[in-house]
XYZ file of C-alpha atoms in Angstrom:
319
model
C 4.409 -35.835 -19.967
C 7.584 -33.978 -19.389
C 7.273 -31.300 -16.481
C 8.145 -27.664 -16.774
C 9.487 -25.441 -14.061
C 7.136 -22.885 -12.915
C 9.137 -19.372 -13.256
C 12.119 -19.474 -10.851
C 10.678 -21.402 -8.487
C 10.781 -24.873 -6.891
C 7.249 -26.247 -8.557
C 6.928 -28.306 -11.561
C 4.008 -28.095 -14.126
C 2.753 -30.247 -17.036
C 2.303 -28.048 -20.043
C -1.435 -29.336 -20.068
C -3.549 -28.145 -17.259
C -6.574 -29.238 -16.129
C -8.718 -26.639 -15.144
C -11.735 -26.459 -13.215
C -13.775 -23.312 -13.859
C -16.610 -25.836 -14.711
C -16.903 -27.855 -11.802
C -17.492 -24.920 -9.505
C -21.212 -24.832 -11.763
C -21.820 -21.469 -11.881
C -21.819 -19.386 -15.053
C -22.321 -23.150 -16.730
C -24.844 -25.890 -17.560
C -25.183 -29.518 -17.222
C -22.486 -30.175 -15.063
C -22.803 -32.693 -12.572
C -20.110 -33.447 -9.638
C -19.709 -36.901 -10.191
C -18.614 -36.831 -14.095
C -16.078 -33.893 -13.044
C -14.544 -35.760 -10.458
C -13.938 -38.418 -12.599
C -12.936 -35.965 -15.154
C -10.194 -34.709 -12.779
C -8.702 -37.911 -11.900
C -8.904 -39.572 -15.558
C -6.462 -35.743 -15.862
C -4.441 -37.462 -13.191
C -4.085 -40.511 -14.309
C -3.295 -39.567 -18.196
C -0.143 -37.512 -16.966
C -1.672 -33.941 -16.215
C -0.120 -33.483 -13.048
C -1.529 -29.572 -12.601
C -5.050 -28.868 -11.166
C -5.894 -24.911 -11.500
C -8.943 -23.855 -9.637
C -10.086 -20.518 -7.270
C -11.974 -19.570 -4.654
C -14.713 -17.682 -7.039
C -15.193 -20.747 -8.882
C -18.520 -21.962 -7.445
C -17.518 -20.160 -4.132
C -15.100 -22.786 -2.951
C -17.387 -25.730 -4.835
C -14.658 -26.185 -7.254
C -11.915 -26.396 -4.730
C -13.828 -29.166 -2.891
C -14.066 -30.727 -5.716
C -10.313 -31.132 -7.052
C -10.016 -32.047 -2.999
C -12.810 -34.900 -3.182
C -10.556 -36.113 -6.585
C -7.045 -36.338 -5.861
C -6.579 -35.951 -2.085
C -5.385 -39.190 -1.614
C -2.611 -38.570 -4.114
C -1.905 -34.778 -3.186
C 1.508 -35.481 -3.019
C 2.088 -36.008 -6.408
C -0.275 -33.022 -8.016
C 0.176 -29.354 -7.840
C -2.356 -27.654 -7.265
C -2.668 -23.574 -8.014
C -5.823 -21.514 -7.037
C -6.599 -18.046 -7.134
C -7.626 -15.167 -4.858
C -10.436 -12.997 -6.586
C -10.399 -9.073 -6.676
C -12.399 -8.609 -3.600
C -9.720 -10.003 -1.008
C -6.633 -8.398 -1.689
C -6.674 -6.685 1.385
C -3.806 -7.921 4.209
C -6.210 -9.404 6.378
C -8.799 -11.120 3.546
C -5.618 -12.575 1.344
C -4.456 -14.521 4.426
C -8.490 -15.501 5.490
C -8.968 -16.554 1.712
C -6.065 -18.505 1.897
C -6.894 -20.353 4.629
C -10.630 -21.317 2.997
C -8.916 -22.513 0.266
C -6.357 -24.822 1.906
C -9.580 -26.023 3.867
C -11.800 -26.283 0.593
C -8.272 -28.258 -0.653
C -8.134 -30.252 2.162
C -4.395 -29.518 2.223
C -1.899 -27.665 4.005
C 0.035 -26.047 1.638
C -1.129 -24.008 -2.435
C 1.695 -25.169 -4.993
C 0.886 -21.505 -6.507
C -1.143 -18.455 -5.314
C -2.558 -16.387 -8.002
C -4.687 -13.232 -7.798
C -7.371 -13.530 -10.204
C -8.058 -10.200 -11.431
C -5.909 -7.331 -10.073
C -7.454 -4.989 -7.935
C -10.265 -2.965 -8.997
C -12.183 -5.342 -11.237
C -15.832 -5.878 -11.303
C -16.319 -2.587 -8.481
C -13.531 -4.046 -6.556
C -12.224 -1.878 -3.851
C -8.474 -0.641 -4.932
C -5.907 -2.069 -2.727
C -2.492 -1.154 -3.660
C -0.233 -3.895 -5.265
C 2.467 -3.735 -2.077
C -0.387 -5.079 0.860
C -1.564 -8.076 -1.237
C 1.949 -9.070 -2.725
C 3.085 -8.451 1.458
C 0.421 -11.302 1.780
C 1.227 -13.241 -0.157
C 5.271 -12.998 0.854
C 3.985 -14.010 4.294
C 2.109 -16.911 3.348
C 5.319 -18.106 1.683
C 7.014 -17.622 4.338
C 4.498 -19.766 6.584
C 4.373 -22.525 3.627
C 1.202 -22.155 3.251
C 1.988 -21.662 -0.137
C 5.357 -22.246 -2.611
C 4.963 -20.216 -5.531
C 3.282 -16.068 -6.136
C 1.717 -15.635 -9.790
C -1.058 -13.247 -11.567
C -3.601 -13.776 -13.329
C -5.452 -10.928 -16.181
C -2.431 -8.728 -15.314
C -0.951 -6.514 -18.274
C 2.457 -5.729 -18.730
C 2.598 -2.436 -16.562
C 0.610 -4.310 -13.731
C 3.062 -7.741 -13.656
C 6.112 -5.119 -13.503
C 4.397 -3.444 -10.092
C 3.850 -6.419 -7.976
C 7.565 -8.006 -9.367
C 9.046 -5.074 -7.621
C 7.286 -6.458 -3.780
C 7.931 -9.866 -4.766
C 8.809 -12.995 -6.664
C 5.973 -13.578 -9.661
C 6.640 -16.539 -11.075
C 3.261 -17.179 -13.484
C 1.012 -15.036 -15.439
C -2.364 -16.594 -16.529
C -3.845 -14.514 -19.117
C -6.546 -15.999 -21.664
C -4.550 -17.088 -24.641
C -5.024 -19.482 -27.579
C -4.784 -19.311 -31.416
C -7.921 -17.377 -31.553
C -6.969 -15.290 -28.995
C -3.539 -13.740 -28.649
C -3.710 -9.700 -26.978
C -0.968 -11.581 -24.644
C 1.692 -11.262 -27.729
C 1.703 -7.859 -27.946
C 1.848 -6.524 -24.210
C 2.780 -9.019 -21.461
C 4.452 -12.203 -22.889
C 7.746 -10.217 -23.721
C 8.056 -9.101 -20.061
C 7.160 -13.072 -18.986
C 10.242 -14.331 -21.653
C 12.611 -11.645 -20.180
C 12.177 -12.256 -16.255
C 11.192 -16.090 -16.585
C 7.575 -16.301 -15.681
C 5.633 -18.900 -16.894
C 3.088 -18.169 -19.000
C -0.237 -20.271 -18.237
C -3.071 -19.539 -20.309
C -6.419 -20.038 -20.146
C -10.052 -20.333 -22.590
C -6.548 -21.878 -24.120
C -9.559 -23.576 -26.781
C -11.515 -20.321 -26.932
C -14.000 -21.700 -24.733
C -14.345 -24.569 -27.015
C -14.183 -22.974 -30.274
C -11.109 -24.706 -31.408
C -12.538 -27.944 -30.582
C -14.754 -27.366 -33.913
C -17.933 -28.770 -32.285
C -19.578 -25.545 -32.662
C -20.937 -24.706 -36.143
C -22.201 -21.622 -37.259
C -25.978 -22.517 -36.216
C -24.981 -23.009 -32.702
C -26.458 -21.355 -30.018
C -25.923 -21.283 -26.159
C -28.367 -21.242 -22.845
C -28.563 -17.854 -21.467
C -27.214 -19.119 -18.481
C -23.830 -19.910 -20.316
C -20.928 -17.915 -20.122
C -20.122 -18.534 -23.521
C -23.171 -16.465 -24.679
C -21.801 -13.288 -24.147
C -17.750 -14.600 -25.486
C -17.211 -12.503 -28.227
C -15.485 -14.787 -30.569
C -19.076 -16.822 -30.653
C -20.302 -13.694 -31.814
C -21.169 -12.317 -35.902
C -18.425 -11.631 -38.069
C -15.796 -13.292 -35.594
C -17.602 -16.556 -35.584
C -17.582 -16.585 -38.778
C -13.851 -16.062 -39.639
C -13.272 -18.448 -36.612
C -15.186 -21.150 -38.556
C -13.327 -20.847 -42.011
C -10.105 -20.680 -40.300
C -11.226 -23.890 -38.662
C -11.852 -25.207 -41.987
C -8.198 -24.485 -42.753
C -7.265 -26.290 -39.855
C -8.534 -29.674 -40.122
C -5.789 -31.132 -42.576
C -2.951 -30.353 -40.445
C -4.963 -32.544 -37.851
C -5.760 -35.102 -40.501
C -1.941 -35.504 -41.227
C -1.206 -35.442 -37.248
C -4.115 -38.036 -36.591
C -5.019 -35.904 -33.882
C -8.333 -33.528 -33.088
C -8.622 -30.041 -33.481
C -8.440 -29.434 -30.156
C -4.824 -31.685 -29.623
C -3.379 -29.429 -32.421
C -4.334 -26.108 -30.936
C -3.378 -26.994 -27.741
C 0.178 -28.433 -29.611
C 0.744 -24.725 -30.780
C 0.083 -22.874 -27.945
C 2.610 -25.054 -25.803
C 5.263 -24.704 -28.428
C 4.718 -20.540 -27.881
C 7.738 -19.566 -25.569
C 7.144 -19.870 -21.815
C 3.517 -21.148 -22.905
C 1.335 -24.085 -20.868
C -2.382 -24.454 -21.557
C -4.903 -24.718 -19.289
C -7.911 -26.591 -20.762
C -11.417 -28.083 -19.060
C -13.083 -31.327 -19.418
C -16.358 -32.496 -18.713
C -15.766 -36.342 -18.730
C -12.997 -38.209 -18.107
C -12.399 -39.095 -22.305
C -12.386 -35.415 -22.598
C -9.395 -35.392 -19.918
C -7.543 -38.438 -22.033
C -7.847 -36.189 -25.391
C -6.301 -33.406 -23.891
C -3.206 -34.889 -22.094
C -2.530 -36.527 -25.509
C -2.007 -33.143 -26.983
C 1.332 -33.183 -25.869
C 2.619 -36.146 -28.105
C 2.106 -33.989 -31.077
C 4.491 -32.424 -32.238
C 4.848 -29.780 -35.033
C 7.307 -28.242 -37.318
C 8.410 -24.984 -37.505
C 7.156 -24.841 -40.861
C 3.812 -26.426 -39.234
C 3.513 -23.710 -36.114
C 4.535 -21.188 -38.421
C 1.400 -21.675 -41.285
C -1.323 -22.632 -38.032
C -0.275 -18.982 -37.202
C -1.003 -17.484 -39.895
C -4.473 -19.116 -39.939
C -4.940 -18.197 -36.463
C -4.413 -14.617 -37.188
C -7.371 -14.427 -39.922
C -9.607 -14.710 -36.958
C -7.489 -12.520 -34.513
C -6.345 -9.710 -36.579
C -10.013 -8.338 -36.551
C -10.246 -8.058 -32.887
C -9.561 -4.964 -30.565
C -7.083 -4.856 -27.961
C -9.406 -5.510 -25.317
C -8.018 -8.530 -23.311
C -11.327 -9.619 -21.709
C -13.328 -11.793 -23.819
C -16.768 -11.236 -22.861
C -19.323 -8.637 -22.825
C -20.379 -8.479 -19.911
């Protein structure tokens, strides 16, 4: 898998990402430790090279378990976590740093991330300056190499560029979901940051193992994901329908081709979860197919019959 540079700086990426949302449990069901550790490392071992994980996920359960995966080859992986909206103090960036090097079981972040900027879910407001001063510092120690955001819009990335050196946004981004077009992806093209997406299969949607009858456990995050909801299910299924002969011709699953497209969108890389290891195989193949500009241009079009009907909200739940 060839490696991408991560904005400006010194790290370098595989376009396909594994990321670990899942194995921190929480907000999902039947996930069990052992099958995402092997998960993980099948990731490793297929040529995904990028681990993304946070300190929310599970508090610190994912972490320890990218840690219990690949420490012995931490050398060779880059790892990028995430400090959630309730730490962006001075004091509680550096402390949540330092849990998540431990969780890690490292002593140094390839790239530091705040999750949600500040103010989200009751979040106290902390200005931009004091947690992008943080995170400057922590570069400076080496505790970590590389600054990005993550759920930032346009307005917000432009703020915290002005303390400091952003090199990724992670927004949530796929075919069937795309708000990232019209505000912040210009900005990313124009000053170099690397755009890595996430729910980069709509939660699974694009896999096309969910048919119209499906329905999820309370307890699943996906329940409230408003593209598994009414009309927009709907349209996502018939533009599903549309999809399946450009991965008949590819010989490749749904999922492969929408993960093809979204890392042939400028400054694009895809995050994507797996619950097994064959799950983590299908996904690093993703990158071996390759599409035409005719090909990305009609698997656009498609994926706007299911986008063009949704509001410029960029969260994707109702919660």
């Amino acid at each position: 898998m060839e490696m991408r540079r991560l904005g400006t700086s010194e790290v370098y990426i595989s376009p396909i990402i594994m990321g670990t949302w899942q194995a921190g449990k929480a907000m999902w069901v039947g996930i069990e430790d052992s099958e995402t550790i092997k998960a993980i490392r099948a990731a490793f071992e297929a040529g995904i090279t990028t681990i993304d994980t946070a300190e929310v996920y599970g508090q610190g359960h994912s972490e320890q378990i990218v840690a219990q995966a690949l420490s012995d080859v931490r050398s060779s992986v880059v790892y990028a976590t995430k400090v959630f909206a309730n730490h962006l103090k001075y004091d509680q960036a550096i402390e949540a740093c330092d849990r998540s090097l431990k969780n890690l079981k490292t002593d140094y972040i390839d790239l530091y991330q705040i999750h949600w900027p500040s103010g989200a879910f009751k979040s106290e407001v902390v200005p931009i300056e004091e947690t992008i001063r943080a995170m400057n510092d922590l570069k400076q120690q080496g505790k970590i190499r590389a600054i990005g955001v993550s759920n930032f819009d346009r307005a917000q990335i432009a703020e915290a560029s002005q303390y400091g050196r952003i090199d990724s946004l992670q927004p949530p981004y796929s075919l069937f979901w795309r708000q990232v077009e019209k505000d912040a992806m210009p900005y990313c093209i124009e000053n170099n940051i690397s755009i890595i997406a996430y729910s980069s299969l709509a939660q699974g949607l694009l896999t096309g193992k969910f048919r119209s009858s499906h329905k999820f456990e309370a307890a699943d995050n996906r329940a409230k994901n408003k593209l598994f909801m009414g009309e927009n299910y709907e349209r996502a299924q018939s533009a599903l329908s549309k999809l399946e002969p450009f991965a008949e011709q590819h010989q490749c699953t749904l999922a492969q081709l929408a993960l093809a497209w979204l890392i042939a969108q400028p400054q694009t890389n895809a995050i994507v979860g797996a619950r097994n290891a064959q799950q983590s195989v299908q996904n690093a193949k993703a990158s071996d197919v390759k599409l035409s500009p005719d090909e990305l241009a009609e698997i656009d079009a498609i994926g706007r019959t299911v986008t063009d009907y949704l509001d410029d909200s960029p969260i994707m739940w109702d919660w």
